[in-house]
Short mmCIF file of C-alpha atoms in Angstrom, two decimals:
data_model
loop_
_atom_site.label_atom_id
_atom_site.label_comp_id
_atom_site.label_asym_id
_atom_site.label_seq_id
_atom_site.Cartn_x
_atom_site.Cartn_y
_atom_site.Cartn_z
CA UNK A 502 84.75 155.94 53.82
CA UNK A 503 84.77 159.09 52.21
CA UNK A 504 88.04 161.58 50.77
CA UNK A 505 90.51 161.90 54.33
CA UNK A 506 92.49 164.66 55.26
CA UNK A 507 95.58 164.74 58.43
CA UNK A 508 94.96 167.31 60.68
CA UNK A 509 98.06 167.79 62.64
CA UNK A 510 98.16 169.35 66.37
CA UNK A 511 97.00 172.38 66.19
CA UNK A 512 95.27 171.87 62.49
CA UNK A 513 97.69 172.94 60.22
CA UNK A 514 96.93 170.15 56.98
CA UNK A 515 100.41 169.06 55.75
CA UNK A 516 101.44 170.32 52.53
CA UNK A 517 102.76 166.77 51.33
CA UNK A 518 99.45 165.10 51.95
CA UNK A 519 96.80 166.95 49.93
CA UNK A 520 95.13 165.17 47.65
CA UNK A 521 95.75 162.10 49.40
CA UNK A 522 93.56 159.63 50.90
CA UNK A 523 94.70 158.37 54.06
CA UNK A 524 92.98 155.24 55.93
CA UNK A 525 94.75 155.41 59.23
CA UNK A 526 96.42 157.82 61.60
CA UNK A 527 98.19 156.20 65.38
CA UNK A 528 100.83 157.56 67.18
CA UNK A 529 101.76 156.01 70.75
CA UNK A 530 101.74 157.33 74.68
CA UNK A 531 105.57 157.20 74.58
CA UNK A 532 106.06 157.99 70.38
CA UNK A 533 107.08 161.33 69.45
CA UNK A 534 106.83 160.58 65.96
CA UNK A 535 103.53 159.23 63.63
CA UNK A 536 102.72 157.04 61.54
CA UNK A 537 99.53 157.25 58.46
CA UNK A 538 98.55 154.90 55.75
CA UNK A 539 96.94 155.94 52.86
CA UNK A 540 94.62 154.42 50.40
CA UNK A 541 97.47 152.82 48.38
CA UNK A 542 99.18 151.06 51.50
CA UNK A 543 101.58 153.41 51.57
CA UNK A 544 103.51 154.32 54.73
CA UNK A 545 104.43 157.60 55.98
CA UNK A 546 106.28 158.58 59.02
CA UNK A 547 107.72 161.83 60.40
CA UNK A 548 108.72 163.44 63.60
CA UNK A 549 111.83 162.36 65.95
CA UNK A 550 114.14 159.88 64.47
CA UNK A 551 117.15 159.25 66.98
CA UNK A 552 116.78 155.37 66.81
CA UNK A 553 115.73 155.32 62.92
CA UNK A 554 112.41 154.62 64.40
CA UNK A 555 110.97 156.14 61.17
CA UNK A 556 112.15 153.37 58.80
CA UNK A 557 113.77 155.43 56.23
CA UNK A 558 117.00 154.17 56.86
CA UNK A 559 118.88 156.63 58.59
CA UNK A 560 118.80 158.96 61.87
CA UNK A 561 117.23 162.09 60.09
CA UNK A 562 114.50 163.97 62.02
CA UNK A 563 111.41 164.11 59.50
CA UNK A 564 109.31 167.61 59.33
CA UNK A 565 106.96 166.32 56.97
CA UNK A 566 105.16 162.67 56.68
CA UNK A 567 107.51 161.27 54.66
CA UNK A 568 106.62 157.59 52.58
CA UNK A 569 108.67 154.57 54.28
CA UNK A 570 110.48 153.33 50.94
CA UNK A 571 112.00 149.95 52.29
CA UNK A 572 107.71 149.28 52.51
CA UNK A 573 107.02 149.94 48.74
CA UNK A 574 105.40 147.36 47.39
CA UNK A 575 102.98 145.92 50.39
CA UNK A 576 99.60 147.37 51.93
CA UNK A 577 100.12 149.39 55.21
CA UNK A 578 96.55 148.75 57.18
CA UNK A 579 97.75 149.67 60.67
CA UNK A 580 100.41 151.21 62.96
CA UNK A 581 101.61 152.12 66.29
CA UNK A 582 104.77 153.74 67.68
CA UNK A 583 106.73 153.57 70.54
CA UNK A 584 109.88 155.38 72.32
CA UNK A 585 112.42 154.31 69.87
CA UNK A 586 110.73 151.50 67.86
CA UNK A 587 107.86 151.38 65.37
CA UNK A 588 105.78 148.25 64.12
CA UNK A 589 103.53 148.26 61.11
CA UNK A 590 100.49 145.90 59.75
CA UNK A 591 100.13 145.10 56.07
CA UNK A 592 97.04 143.64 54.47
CA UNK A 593 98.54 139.70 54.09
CA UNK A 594 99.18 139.57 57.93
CA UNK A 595 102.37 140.38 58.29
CA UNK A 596 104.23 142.91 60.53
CA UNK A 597 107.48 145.17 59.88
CA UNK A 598 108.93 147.11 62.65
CA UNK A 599 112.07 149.46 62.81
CA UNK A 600 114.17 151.45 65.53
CA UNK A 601 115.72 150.38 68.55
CA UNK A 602 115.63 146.63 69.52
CA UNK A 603 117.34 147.10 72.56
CA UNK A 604 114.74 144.91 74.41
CA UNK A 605 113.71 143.04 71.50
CA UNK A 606 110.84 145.41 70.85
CA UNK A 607 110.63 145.02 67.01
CA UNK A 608 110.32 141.10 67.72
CA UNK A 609 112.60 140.02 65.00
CA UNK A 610 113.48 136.51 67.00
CA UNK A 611 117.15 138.18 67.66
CA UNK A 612 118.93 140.74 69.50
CA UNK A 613 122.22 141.99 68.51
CA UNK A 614 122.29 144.54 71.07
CA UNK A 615 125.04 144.61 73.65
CA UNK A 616 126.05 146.48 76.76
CA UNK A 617 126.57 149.67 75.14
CA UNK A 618 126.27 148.84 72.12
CA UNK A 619 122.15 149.26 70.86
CA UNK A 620 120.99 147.62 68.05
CA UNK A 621 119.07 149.92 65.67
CA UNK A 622 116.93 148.72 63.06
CA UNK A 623 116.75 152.05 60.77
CA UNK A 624 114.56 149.83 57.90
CA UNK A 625 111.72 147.96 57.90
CA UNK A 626 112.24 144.22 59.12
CA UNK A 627 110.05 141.60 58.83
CA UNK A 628 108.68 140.65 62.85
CA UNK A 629 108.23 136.86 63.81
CA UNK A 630 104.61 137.04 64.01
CA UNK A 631 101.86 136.29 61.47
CA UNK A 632 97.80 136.69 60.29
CA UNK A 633 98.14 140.18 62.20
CA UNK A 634 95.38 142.28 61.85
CA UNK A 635 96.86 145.32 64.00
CA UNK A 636 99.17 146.22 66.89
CA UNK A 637 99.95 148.66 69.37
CA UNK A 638 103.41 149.47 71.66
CA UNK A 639 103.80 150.32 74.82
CA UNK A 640 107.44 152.09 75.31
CA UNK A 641 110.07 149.88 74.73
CA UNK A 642 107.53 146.56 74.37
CA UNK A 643 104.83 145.94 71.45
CA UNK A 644 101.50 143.63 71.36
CA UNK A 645 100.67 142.30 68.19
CA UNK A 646 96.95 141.14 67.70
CA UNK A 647 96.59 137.75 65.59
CA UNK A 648 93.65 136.14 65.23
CA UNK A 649 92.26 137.16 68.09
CA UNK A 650 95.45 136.25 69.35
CA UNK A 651 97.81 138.02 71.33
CA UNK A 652 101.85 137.72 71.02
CA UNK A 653 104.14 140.31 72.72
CA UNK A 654 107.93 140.78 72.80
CA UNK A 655 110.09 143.36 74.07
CA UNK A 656 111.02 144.31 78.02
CA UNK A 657 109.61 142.46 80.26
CA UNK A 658 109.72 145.00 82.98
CA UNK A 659 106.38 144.94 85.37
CA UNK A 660 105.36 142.34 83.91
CA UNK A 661 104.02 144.36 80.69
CA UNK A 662 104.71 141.29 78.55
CA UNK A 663 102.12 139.11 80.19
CA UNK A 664 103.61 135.77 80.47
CA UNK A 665 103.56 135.73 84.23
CA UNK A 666 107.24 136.74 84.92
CA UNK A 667 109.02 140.08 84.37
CA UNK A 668 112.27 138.30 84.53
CA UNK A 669 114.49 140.29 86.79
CA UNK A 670 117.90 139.43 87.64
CA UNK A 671 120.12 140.76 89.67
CA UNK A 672 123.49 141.87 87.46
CA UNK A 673 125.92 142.19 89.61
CA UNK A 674 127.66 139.72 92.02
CA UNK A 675 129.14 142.01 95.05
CA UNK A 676 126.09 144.96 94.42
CA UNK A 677 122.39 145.32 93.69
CA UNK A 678 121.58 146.24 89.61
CA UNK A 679 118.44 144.99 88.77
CA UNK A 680 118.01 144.01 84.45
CA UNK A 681 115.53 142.36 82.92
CA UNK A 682 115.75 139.82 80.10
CA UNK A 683 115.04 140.74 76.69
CA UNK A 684 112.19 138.62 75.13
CA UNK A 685 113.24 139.24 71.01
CA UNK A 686 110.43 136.48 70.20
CA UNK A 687 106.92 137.41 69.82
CA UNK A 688 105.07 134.49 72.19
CA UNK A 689 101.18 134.53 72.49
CA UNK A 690 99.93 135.33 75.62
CA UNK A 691 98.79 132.04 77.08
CA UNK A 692 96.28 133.63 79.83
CA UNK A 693 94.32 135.34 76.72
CA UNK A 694 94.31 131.96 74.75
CA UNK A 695 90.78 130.51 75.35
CA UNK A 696 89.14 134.69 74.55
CA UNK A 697 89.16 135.80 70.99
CA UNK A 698 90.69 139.72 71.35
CA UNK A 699 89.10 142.34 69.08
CA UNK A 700 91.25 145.37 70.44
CA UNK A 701 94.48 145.82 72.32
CA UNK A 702 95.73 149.46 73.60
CA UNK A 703 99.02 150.05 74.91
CA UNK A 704 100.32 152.99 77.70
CA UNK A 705 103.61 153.23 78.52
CA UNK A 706 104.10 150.52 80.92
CA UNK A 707 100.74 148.71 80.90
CA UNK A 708 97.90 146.87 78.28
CA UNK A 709 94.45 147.02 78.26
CA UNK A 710 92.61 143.97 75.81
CA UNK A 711 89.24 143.93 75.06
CA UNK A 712 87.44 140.39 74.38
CA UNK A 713 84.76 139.38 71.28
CA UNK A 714 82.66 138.15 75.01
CA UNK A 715 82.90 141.63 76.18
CA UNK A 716 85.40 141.45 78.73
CA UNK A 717 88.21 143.64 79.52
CA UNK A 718 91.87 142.44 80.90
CA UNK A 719 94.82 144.44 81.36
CA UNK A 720 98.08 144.06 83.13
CA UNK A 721 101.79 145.40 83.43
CA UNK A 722 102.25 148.30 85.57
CA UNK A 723 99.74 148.66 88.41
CA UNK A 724 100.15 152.17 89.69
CA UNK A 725 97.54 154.72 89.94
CA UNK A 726 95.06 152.44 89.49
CA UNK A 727 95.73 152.31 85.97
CA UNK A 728 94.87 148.46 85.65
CA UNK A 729 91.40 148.47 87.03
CA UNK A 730 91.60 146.41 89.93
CA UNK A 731 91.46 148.08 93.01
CA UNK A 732 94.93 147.73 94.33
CA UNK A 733 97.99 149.66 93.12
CA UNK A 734 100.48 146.22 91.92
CA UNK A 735 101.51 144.83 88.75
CA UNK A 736 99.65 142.09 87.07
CA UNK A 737 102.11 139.95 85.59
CA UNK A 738 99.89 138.05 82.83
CA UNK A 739 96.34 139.37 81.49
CA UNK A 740 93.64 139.88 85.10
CA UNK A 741 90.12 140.24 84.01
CA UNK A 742 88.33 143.61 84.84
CA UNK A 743 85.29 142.49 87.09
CA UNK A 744 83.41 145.61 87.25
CA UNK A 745 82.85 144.55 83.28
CA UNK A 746 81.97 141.10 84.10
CA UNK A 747 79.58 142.37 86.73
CA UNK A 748 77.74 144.75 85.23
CA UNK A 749 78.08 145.40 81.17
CA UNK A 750 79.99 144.39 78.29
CA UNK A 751 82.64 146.38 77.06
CA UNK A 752 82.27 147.43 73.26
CA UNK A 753 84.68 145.54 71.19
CA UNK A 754 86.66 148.01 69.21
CA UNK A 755 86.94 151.31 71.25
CA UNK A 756 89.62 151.43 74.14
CA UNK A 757 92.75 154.08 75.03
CA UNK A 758 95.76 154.14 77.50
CA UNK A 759 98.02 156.99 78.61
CA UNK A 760 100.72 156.89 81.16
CA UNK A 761 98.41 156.19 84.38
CA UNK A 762 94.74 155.58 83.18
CA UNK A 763 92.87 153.92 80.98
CA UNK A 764 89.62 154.11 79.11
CA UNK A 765 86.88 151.79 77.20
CA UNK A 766 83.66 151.94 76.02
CA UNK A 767 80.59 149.81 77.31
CA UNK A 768 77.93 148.59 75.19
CA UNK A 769 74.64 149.85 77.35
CA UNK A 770 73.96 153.70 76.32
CA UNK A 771 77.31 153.49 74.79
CA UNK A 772 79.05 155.01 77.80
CA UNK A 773 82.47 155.98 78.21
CA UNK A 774 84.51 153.99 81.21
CA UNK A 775 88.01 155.56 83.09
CA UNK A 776 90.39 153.98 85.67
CA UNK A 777 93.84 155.53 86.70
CA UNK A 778 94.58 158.94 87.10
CA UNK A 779 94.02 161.43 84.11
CA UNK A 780 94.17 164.89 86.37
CA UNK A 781 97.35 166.40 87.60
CA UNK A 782 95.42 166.50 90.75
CA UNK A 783 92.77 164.41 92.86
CA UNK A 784 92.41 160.63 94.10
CA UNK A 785 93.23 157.95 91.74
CA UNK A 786 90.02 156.12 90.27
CA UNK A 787 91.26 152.65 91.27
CA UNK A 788 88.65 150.77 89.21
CA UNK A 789 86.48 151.91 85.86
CA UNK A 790 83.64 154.31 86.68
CA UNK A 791 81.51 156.06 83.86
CA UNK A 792 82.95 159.00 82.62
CA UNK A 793 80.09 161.39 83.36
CA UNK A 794 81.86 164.73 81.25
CA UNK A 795 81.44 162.01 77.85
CA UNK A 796 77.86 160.45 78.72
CA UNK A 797 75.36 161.23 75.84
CA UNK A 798 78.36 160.89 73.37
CA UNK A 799 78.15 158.48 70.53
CA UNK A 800 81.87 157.71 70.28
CA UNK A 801 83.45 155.90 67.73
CA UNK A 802 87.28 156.44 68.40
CA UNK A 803 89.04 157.58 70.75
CA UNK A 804 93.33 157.91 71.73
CA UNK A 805 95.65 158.58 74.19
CA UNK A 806 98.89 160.05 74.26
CA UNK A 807 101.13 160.27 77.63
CA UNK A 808 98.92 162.77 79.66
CA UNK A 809 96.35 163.90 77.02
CA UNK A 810 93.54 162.96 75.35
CA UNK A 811 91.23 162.53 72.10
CA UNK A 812 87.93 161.73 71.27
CA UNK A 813 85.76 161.46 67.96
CA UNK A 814 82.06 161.16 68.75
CA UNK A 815 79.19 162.63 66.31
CA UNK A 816 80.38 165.30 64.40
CA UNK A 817 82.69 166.59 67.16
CA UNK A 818 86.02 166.01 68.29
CA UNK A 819 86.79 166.62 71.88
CA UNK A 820 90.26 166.73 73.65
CA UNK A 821 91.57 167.48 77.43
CA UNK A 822 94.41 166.49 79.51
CA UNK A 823 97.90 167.95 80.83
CA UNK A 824 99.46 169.90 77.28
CA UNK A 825 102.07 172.77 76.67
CA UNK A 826 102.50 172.54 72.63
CA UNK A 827 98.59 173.35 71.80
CA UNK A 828 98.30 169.22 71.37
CA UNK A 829 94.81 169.99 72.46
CA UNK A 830 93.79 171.92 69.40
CA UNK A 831 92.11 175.22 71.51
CA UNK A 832 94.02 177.63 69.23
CA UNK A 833 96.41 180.14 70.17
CA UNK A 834 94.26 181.98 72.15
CA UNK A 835 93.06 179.17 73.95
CA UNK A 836 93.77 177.70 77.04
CA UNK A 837 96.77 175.42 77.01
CA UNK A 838 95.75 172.47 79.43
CA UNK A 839 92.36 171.48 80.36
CA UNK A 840 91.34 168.94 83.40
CA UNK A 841 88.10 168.37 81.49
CA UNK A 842 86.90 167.49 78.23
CA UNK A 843 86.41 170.25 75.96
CA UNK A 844 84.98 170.62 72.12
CA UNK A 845 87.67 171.75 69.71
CA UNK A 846 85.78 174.55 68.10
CA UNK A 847 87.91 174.44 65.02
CA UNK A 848 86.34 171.18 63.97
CA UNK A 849 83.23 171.97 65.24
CA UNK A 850 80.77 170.05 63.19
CA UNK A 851 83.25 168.53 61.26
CA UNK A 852 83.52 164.52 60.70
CA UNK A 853 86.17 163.29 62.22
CA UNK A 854 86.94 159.69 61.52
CA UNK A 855 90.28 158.82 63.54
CA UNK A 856 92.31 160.33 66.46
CA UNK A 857 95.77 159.64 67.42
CA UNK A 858 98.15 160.90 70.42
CA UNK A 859 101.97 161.12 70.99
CA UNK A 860 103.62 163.05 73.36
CA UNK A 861 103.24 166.57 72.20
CA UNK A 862 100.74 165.95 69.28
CA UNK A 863 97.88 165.06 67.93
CA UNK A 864 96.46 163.75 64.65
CA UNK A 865 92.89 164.12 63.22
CA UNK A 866 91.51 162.06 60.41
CA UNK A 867 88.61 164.32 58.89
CA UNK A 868 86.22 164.18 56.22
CA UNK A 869 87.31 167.22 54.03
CA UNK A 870 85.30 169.46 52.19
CA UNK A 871 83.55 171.53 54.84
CA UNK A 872 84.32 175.46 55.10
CA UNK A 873 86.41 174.90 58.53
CA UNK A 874 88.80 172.35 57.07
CA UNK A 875 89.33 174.35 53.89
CA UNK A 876 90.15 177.04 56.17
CA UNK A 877 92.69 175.66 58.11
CA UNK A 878 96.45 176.58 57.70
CA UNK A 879 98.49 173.98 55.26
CA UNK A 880 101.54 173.41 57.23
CA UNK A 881 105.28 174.06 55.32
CA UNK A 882 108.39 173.58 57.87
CA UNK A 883 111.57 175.44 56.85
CA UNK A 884 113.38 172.30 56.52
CA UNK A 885 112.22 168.94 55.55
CA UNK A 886 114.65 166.75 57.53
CA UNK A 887 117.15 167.84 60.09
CA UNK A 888 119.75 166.18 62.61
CA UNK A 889 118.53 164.34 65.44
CA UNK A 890 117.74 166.36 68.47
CA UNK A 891 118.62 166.10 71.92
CA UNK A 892 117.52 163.08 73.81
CA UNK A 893 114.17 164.82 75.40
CA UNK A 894 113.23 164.27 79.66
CA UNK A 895 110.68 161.72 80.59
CA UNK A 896 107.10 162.64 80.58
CA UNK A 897 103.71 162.07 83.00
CA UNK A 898 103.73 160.13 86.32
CA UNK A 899 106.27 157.89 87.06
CA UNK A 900 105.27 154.30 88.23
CA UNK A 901 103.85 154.38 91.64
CA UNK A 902 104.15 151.75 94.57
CA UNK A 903 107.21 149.57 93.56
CA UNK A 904 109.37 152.15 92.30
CA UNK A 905 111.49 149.62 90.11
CA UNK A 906 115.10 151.19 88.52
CA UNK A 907 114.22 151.57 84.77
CA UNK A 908 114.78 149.14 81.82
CA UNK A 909 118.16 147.96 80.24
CA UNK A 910 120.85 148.95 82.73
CA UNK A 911 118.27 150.51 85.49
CA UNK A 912 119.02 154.11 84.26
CA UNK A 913 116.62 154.84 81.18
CA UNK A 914 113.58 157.53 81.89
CA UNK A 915 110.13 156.02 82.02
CA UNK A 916 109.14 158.32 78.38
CA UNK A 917 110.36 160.83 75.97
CA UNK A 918 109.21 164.10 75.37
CA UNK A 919 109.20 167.12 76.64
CA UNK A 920 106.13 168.00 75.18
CA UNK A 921 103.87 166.34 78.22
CA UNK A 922 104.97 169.07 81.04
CA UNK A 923 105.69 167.04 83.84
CA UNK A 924 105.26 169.24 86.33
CA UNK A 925 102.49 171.95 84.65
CA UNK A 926 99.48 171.74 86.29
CA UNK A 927 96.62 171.40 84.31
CA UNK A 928 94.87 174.86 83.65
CA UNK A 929 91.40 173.95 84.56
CA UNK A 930 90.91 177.31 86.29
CA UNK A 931 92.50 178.87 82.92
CA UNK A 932 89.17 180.69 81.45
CA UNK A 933 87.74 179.75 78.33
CA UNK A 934 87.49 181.72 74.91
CA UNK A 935 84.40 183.29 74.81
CA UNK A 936 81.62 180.97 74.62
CA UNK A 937 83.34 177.80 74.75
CA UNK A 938 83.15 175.81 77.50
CA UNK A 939 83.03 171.82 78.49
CA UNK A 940 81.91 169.59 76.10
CA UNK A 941 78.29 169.65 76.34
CA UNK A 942 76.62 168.15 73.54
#
């Protein structure tokens, strides 16, 4: 690969970063932080910090990507964030995570947390897992790919972890208060053992793997369709997708999950696939269909963050969904939401390598050098680091069908964020900037 360059949200390059040659970008559909690598292995992480989910060893809101000391030393080669927690992949195999462990997220093989009293790992801590070659979290669970392997650990809610349970129990003797037993022990997901994985893409409450044989499985939360298999329930352990075994195999490498829908890549044309619900309005798509707005695209990566979306395909980049904080990268003058794809004229012609999506934001890995990246604002915050702020309100859909009470003690919101609009319709009507339109290649 060539020189890299972060683009963040709405392409302002960060001031700390120049000169620097980052590898990876990732982000989560229920992070409001990030998390890059550069071409030392060195970690950087910025954005909210309330659980010390950036690793630098306090509570500190980051402005600016910030290097993860208690890393120094090793080779960061992957990332992924959740709410509260964070969980890194260095070049010998081995995984580090940090921030809350309420649930046993950062799969440590212990949980010190207590009613009301949350464990929070505000460094880097070594995981239970090893021979990792990348990971992904969903909320308050993560999936750690091994091998080709599969191991999981965290809530068990909906059944996100995959071992066929979600292990409710009811708390209370005289009343109804439904918990759910922490698993703080990575385990491999047994109904994924005889497939070698390639790719593994978390939402909030549900997974979506992708197989070497070109199959698809997902499982956890099964509302809106999100899982692919016609019916709104969970799937407790990994269900294969059949319209992939029917008809074509899924690319290996290229998949994305928000809240309530999921995506993929097929190997015929390449074609984009979509199942869930991705518009603030219309029917659910209850199983994958082609995703007519991306066919002709030659993608090669794409994200998801709670209700938007990213995609990198020739020398375009291409973003829609539900937005309020210009995550979508129209410009000020642009339109703030958008139902359908849409090119991001800033970058227009521009190389863009990686994508990532939180809630609120949006990271592009470019290929520097051309006159629209040199143009672009460098971004300089007033303040490098700041308190914590406010606990945010949950964002996108909640789960639909079963309606379960939320994690831990049946109180906690299904995502953080503010930044994903709950309720703001998505401005498809909202006109265009002169001569800008869909994405049409």
């Amino acid at each position: 690969m060539h020189d890299h360059r972060v683009l963040c949200e709405a392409f302002n390059s960060a001031h700390v970063l120049q000169g620097v040659k980052i590898m990876f970008v990732a982000a989560g559909a229920g992070a409001c932080h990030s998390i890059i690598g550069d071409e030392a292995g060195q970690c950087y992480t910025w954005g909210r910090n309330e659980r010390g989910q950036l690793g630098h060893g306090d509570l500190l809101q980051r402005n600016v990507p910030t290097i993860v000391k208690g890393l120094k030393g090793m080779k960061v080669i992957a990332g992924a964030g959740g709410k509260h927690h964070s969980a890194v992949v260095t070049s010998d195999g081995e995984s580090y995570t940090f921030g809350s462990n309420l649930h046993g997220q950062c799969g440590t093989g212990t949980l010190k947390s207590k009613d009301k009293a949350e464990e929070l790992i505000q460094s880097p801590a070594l995981a239970s897992v090893s021979d990792c070659t990348d990971v992904s979290c969903g909320i308050e669970f993560t999936m750690w790919l091994c091998e080709g392997k599969v191991f999981s650990a965290g809530l068990p809610q909906y059944g996100q972890l995959g071992h066929n349970t979600d292990h409710e129990y009811n708390a209370k003797d005289s009343s109804v208060k439904l918990m759910y037993q922490p698993q703080p022990q990575p385990r491999q997901i047994q109904a994924l053992s005889q497939n070698t994985v390639t790719k593994v893409a978390c939402g909030q409450n549900h997974t979506l793997a992708l197989t070497k044989e070109g199959q698809a499985f997902t499982w956890g939360n099964g509302g809106y369709g999100r899982l692919g298999h016609v019916k709104q329930q969970d799937e407790f352990k990994p269900r294969n997708v059949e319209t992939f075994s029917q008809r074509v195999p899924v690319a290996p490498d290229m998949a994305a999950c928000s809240t309530t829908a999921s995506f993929c890549v097929v190997q015929v044309g390449p074609q984009v696939y979509a199942w869930g619900k991705w518009k603030t309005s219309g029917d659910n798509t209850m199983y994958p269909k082609a995703f007519a707005d991306l066919q002709g695209w030659n993608v090669r990566h794409m994200a998801a963050g709670a209700t938007h979306y990213a995609v990198a395909a020739d020398e375009s980049t291409i973003t829609w969904g539900q937005a309020q904080n210009g995550e979508l990268g129209y410009g000020p003058a642009g339109k703030k939401s958008s139902a359908n794809p849409d090119k991001v004229y800033a970058l227009e012609g521009v190389h863009t390598h990686q994508v990532a999506c939180g809630i609120g934001h949006t990271l592009f890995l470019v290929k520097p050098g051309s006159k629209q990246v040199e143009a672009l604002e460098v971004f300089e915050p007033a303040v490098a680091e700041e308190e914590a702020l406010p606990e945010p309100e949950a964002a996108g859909p909640g789960p639909k069908g079963k309606g379960k009470a939320a994690a831990g003690k049946g109180k906690g919101k299904a995502a953080s964020g503010k930044a994903a609009g709950g309720k703001r319709k998505a401005d498809d009507d909202e006109p265009a900037p002169k001569g800008r339109g869909r994405a049409k290649k």
